[in-house]
CSV table of C-alpha atoms in Angstrom, one decimal:
chain,number,residue,atom,x,y,z
A,1,PRO,CA,206.0,206.7,181.1
A,2,PRO,CA,206.8,203.6,184.0
A,3,GLY,CA,204.7,200.5,183.0
A,4,ALA,CA,203.0,202.2,179.9
A,5,LEU,CA,203.2,200.5,176.2
A,6,THR,CA,205.6,201.9,173.9
A,7,ALA,CA,206.3,202.2,170.5
A,8,ARG,CA,208.0,203.9,167.8
A,9,GLY,CA,205.0,206.7,166.7
A,10,ALA,CA,206.8,208.7,164.0
A,11,GLY,CA,204.8,208.5,160.8
A,12,LEU,CA,202.4,206.4,162.6
A,13,ARG,CA,198.7,206.3,160.3
A,14,PRO,CA,195.9,206.5,162.6
A,15,ARG,CA,194.8,203.1,161.5
A,16,GLY,CA,198.8,202.1,162.6
A,17,ALA,CA,198.7,203.4,166.3
A,18,LEU,CA,195.3,201.5,167.2
A,19,ARG,CA,197.6,199.0,167.7
A,20,LEU,CA,198.9,200.8,171.0
A,21,VAL,CA,194.2,200.6,171.8
A,22,PRO,CA,194.3,197.7,174.0
A,23,GLY,CA,191.4,195.0,172.8
A,24,TRP,CA,192.9,196.3,169.1
A,25,ASP,CA,196.4,195.3,169.9
A,26,ARG,CA,195.1,191.4,169.9
A,27,GLY,CA,193.7,192.4,166.5
A,28,GLU,CA,189.9,192.8,167.5
A,29,THR,CA,188.6,195.6,166.1
A,30,PRO,CA,187.0,198.4,168.4
A,31,ALA,CA,183.3,198.4,168.9
A,32,ARG,CA,183.3,202.1,168.5
A,33,CYS,CA,185.8,204.5,167.6
A,34,GLU,CA,184.7,208.4,167.2
A,35,ALA,CA,186.6,211.2,166.2
A,36,ARG,CA,186.3,214.1,168.9
A,37,THR,CA,186.8,217.9,168.2
A,38,GLY,CA,188.0,220.6,169.8
A,39,GLY,CA,191.4,220.7,169.3
A,40,PRO,CA,194.0,223.0,166.9
A,41,VAL,CA,197.2,220.3,167.5
A,42,ASN,CA,195.9,216.7,168.0
A,43,LEU,CA,193.3,214.5,166.1
A,44,VAL,CA,191.9,212.6,168.9
A,45,TRP,CA,189.3,209.9,169.1
A,46,ARG,CA,187.3,207.9,171.7
A,47,VAL,CA,188.1,204.0,171.3
A,48,GLU,CA,185.6,201.3,172.7
A,49,THR,CA,187.2,197.5,172.8
A,50,ARG,CA,186.4,194.6,175.2
A,51,ALA,CA,188.8,195.9,176.7
A,52,GLY,CA,187.4,199.4,178.0
A,53,LEU,CA,187.0,203.1,176.9
A,54,PHE,CA,190.1,205.0,175.3
A,55,ALA,CA,190.9,208.4,174.7
A,56,LEU,CA,193.7,207.2,171.5
A,57,ARG,CA,195.6,211.2,170.5
A,58,ILE,CA,198.0,211.6,167.5
A,59,ASP,CA,199.7,214.9,166.5
A,60,GLY,CA,197.8,216.8,164.4
A,61,PRO,CA,199.6,218.7,160.8
A,62,SER,CA,199.9,221.6,163.0
A,63,TRP,CA,201.9,220.0,166.4
A,64,GLN,CA,205.2,221.2,165.7
A,65,ARG,CA,204.0,224.8,166.5
A,66,PRO,CA,206.0,226.6,168.8
A,67,GLY,CA,205.8,225.3,172.9
A,68,VAL,CA,204.6,222.0,171.8
A,69,ASP,CA,207.1,219.1,173.7
A,70,ARG,CA,205.9,215.8,173.5
A,71,GLN,CA,208.2,214.3,176.2
A,72,ARG,CA,207.7,217.1,178.5
A,73,GLU,CA,203.6,216.7,177.8
A,74,LEU,CA,204.2,212.6,179.1
A,75,LEU,CA,206.1,213.6,182.1
A,76,LEU,CA,203.6,216.4,183.2
A,77,HIS,CA,200.1,214.4,182.3
A,78,ALA,CA,202.5,211.1,184.1
A,79,ALA,CA,202.5,213.4,187.5
A,80,ALA,CA,198.7,214.6,186.8
A,81,ALA,CA,197.9,210.9,186.2
A,82,ALA,CA,199.4,210.0,189.7
A,83,GLY,CA,198.0,212.8,191.4
A,84,GLY,CA,194.7,211.6,190.3
A,85,LEU,CA,194.3,214.6,187.9
A,86,ALA,CA,194.8,213.2,184.4
A,87,PRO,CA,193.9,209.5,183.3
A,88,GLU,CA,196.0,206.9,183.4
A,89,ILE,CA,198.8,207.0,180.5
A,90,VAL,CA,198.1,202.8,178.3
A,91,ALA,CA,200.5,203.5,176.0
A,92,ALA,CA,202.6,206.2,174.3
A,93,ALA,CA,205.0,206.3,171.3
A,94,GLU,CA,208.5,207.1,172.2
A,95,ASP,CA,208.6,210.0,170.7
A,96,GLY,CA,205.0,211.2,172.1
A,97,SER,CA,203.3,211.4,169.0
A,98,VAL,CA,200.7,208.7,169.7
A,99,LEU,CA,199.3,208.7,173.6
A,100,VAL,CA,196.2,206.4,174.4
A,101,THR,CA,195.3,206.9,177.9
A,102,ARG,CA,191.5,205.7,179.9
A,103,PHE,CA,188.9,207.7,178.5
A,104,VAL,CA,187.2,210.2,180.9
A,105,ALA,CA,184.0,211.8,179.9
A,106,GLY,CA,183.5,214.7,180.7
A,107,ARG,CA,182.1,218.6,179.8
A,108,VAL,CA,182.4,221.7,179.1
A,109,TRP,CA,181.6,224.5,181.6
A,110,THR,CA,178.8,227.2,180.2
A,111,PRO,CA,178.4,230.4,182.2
A,112,GLY,CA,175.5,228.8,184.1
A,113,HIS,CA,177.7,226.6,185.8
A,114,PHE,CA,179.9,229.7,187.0
A,115,ALA,CA,177.1,231.0,188.0
A,116,ASP,CA,175.9,227.6,189.9
A,117,ARG,CA,177.5,227.6,193.3
A,118,ALA,CA,178.3,224.5,193.9
A,119,SER,CA,179.7,224.1,190.5
A,120,VAL,CA,182.2,226.8,191.4
A,121,VAL,CA,182.9,225.2,194.9
A,122,ALA,CA,183.6,221.7,193.2
A,123,LEU,CA,186.1,223.7,190.9
A,124,CYS,CA,187.9,225.2,193.7
A,125,ARG,CA,188.3,221.8,195.1
A,126,ARG,CA,189.3,220.5,191.5
A,127,LEU,CA,191.2,223.5,191.3
A,128,ALA,CA,193.1,222.4,195.0
A,129,GLN,CA,193.8,219.0,194.5
A,130,LEU,CA,195.6,220.1,191.3
A,131,HIS,CA,198.3,222.4,192.9
A,132,SER,CA,198.3,220.2,196.1
A,133,PRO,CA,201.1,217.2,194.5
A,134,PRO,CA,205.0,217.7,194.5
A,135,PRO,CA,206.1,219.6,191.4
A,136,VAL,CA,208.1,217.8,189.0
A,137,SER,CA,211.2,218.2,189.0
A,138,TYR,CA,212.5,221.6,187.2
A,139,THR,CA,215.7,220.0,186.1
A,140,GLN,CA,212.9,217.6,184.4
A,141,LEU,CA,211.6,220.8,182.2
A,142,THR,CA,214.6,222.5,181.5
A,143,PRO,CA,214.4,222.5,177.6
A,144,PRO,CA,217.6,221.5,176.2
A,145,THR,CA,219.9,224.1,175.3
A,146,SER,CA,219.1,222.8,171.3
A,147,ASP,CA,215.7,223.9,172.0
A,148,PRO,CA,214.8,227.5,169.8
A,149,VAL,CA,213.0,228.5,172.8
């Protein structure tokens, strides 16, 4: 993505990937680094440095399963961030195996949220915003002919 710091990511261990996090890149130790849970494909940490709060995503052991395309993901994430729908990409490994974004706190919806009219209205507004940006070029999303999909 334009303006994002890049580095070669293949084989980066979590400690090496931390070099892409603002603040850590200057050799400072993060104030806090905590593992997050929830995804079967990625290893994710919330990292706090003097430069701010960041999400650090590193490919997990099953990232190479069908349908995972890191280059396409970066393209779509950058488009969503430009539209205010995703956090800013701060840094990414050239191969997409490491991604650093601004950290955005959130919550998991429960059945109670769906029963609350104000929550559902807010969700509908967000979905309308999600579908309002101009589409990303289809040619940028077309898999290469060597892609087995």
